[in-house]
Short mmCIF file of C-alpha atoms and ligand atoms in Angstrom, two decimals:
data_model
loop_
_atom_site.label_atom_id
_atom_site.label_comp_id
_atom_site.label_asym_id
_atom_site.label_seq_id
_atom_site.Cartn_x
_atom_site.Cartn_y
_atom_site.Cartn_z
CA MET F 1 0.00 0.00 0.00
CA PHE F 2 1.58 3.27 -1.15
CA ASP F 3 1.57 6.30 1.11
CA VAL F 4 3.96 9.24 0.75
CA LYS F 5 4.05 9.48 4.53
CA THR F 6 5.84 6.12 4.79
CA HIS F 7 7.19 5.25 1.32
CA ASN F 8 10.90 5.51 0.59
CA GLY F 9 11.78 4.78 -3.01
CA CYS F 10 10.52 5.81 -6.43
CA ILE F 11 7.07 6.62 -7.72
CA THR F 12 6.22 7.31 -11.36
CA ILE F 13 2.99 9.22 -11.94
CA HIS F 14 1.55 8.68 -15.41
CA ASN F 15 -1.11 11.18 -16.48
CA LYS F 16 -3.20 9.18 -18.94
CA MET F 17 -5.01 12.30 -20.17
CA THR F 18 -1.85 14.12 -21.27
CA GLY F 19 0.46 11.11 -21.74
CA ASN F 20 3.04 12.79 -19.50
CA HIS F 21 4.87 10.98 -16.77
CA ARG F 22 7.17 12.06 -13.97
CA THR F 23 9.38 9.97 -11.71
CA PHE F 24 9.90 10.97 -8.08
CA LYS F 25 12.11 9.61 -5.35
CA ILE F 26 11.73 9.84 -1.60
CA ARG F 27 14.80 9.07 0.43
CA THR F 28 16.12 9.65 3.91
CA GLN F 29 19.10 11.99 4.14
CA ASN F 30 22.24 10.46 5.61
CA ASP F 31 22.87 11.44 9.25
CA LYS F 32 26.11 13.07 8.09
CA SER F 33 24.47 14.96 5.22
CA LYS F 34 25.15 18.72 5.14
CA PHE F 35 21.54 19.34 4.14
CA ALA F 36 18.71 18.30 6.46
CA PRO F 37 20.36 15.20 8.00
CA GLY F 38 17.81 12.52 8.91
CA SER F 39 14.96 14.20 7.03
CA ARG F 40 13.12 12.54 4.15
CA VAL F 41 13.52 14.50 0.92
CA VAL F 42 11.52 14.18 -2.29
CA SER F 43 13.13 14.81 -5.68
CA LEU F 44 12.18 14.77 -9.37
CA LEU F 45 14.04 12.81 -12.05
CA THR F 46 15.20 15.44 -14.58
CA GLY F 47 17.55 13.44 -16.83
CA PRO F 48 17.86 10.04 -18.48
CA ASP F 49 20.13 8.35 -15.94
CA ARG F 50 18.61 7.85 -12.53
CA GLU F 51 21.87 6.41 -11.19
CA ASP F 52 23.43 9.87 -11.66
CA TYR F 53 22.63 12.10 -8.67
CA ARG F 54 22.83 15.19 -10.94
CA ASN F 55 19.62 14.02 -12.62
CA TRP F 56 17.60 14.41 -9.42
CA GLN F 57 16.19 17.79 -8.36
CA SER F 58 15.20 17.98 -4.69
CA PHE F 59 12.06 20.04 -4.13
CA GLY F 60 10.50 19.21 -0.78
CA PHE F 61 10.36 17.26 2.44
CA ALA F 62 8.36 14.10 3.02
CA ASN F 63 7.04 14.91 6.48
CA PRO F 64 4.71 12.83 8.65
CA SER F 65 1.89 15.07 7.37
CA GLY F 66 2.83 14.52 3.70
CA ILE F 67 4.99 16.25 1.07
CA VAL F 68 5.85 19.88 1.86
CA VAL F 69 7.46 21.78 -1.02
CA PHE F 70 10.50 23.98 -0.30
CA ARG F 71 9.36 27.60 0.11
CA LYS F 72 11.44 28.76 -2.89
CA TYR F 73 9.37 26.43 -5.13
CA ALA F 74 5.97 27.48 -3.76
CA ASP F 75 4.88 29.04 -7.06
CA THR F 76 6.34 26.42 -9.41
CA GLU F 77 5.16 23.12 -10.87
CA PHE F 78 6.86 21.42 -7.90
CA ALA F 79 3.98 22.63 -5.75
CA LYS F 80 1.58 20.82 -8.08
CA PHE F 81 3.71 17.65 -7.97
CA SER F 82 3.51 17.77 -4.16
CA ILE F 83 -0.27 17.98 -4.30
CA MET F 84 -0.36 15.02 -6.71
CA LEU F 85 1.85 12.94 -4.41
CA ASN F 86 -0.28 13.84 -1.39
CA ASN F 87 -3.63 13.10 -3.02
CA LYS F 88 -3.22 9.80 -4.86
CA ALA F 89 -6.87 8.68 -4.72
CA GLN F 90 -8.12 12.02 -6.00
CA TYR F 91 -5.70 12.09 -8.95
CA GLU F 92 -6.31 8.44 -9.78
CA ALA F 93 -9.98 9.34 -10.14
CA LEU F 94 -8.89 12.05 -12.62
CA GLY F 95 -6.96 9.52 -14.73
CA CYS F 96 -3.47 9.44 -13.22
CA GLU F 97 -1.72 6.14 -12.67
CA TYR F 98 0.75 5.74 -9.76
CA MET F 99 3.49 3.24 -10.38
CA ILE F 100 5.62 2.22 -7.46
CA GLU F 101 9.28 1.40 -8.07
CA SER F 102 9.98 -1.82 -9.85
CA THR F 103 12.95 -3.41 -11.57
CA CYS F 104 13.37 -5.24 -14.88
CA ARG F 105 12.75 -8.95 -14.41
CA VAL F 106 15.46 -9.73 -16.98
CA CYS F 107 18.37 -7.54 -15.85
CA ASN F 108 17.23 -6.02 -12.53
CA ARG F 109 17.68 -2.41 -13.65
CA GLN F 110 15.20 0.16 -12.37
CA LEU F 111 12.17 0.74 -14.60
CA THR F 112 10.87 4.30 -15.07
CA GLU F 113 8.81 4.29 -18.28
CA PRO F 114 5.10 3.51 -17.73
CA GLU F 115 5.18 0.87 -20.49
CA SER F 116 8.18 -0.85 -18.85
CA ILE F 117 6.61 -0.82 -15.40
CA ARG F 118 3.40 -2.37 -16.75
CA SER F 119 5.22 -5.11 -18.65
CA GLY F 120 7.98 -5.62 -16.07
CA ILE F 121 10.70 -5.49 -18.74
CA GLY F 122 12.88 -2.48 -19.67
CA PRO F 123 13.19 -1.09 -23.20
CA VAL F 124 16.59 -2.68 -23.87
CA CYS F 125 15.57 -6.17 -22.73
CA ALA F 126 12.23 -5.88 -24.54
CA GLY F 127 14.03 -4.81 -27.74
CA ARG F 128 12.07 -1.57 -27.94
CA PRO F 129 13.72 1.42 -29.65
ZN1 ZN G 1 16.31 -5.29 -18.51
#
């Protein structure tokens, strides 16, 4: 059962009306981290390689009450992403699909594309372009 209040890991939200999808990650900051040690931080995947930390943009905290966007992003699309993460049932009713982290059953790499998550096989292993 997915809940942003307790989930650490990745979530891809697929908006079936627009065809857009976004991948988010919630992780706990290392105790020795310079920024917010011990807090849970949510970030957006902004590049093709999710193993590269430079492709993740942090934008809020995952607090016990839900996602709270950093104040500097209050008037950006990150605020909308926070609302979508906090209100799964409501956005599912509007046609969004929430896909919780999964890995390719052939090679174990992380899957981020909606099609890959549904089929359980990544584009390379499935021979897709
Ligand atoms: Zn694979």
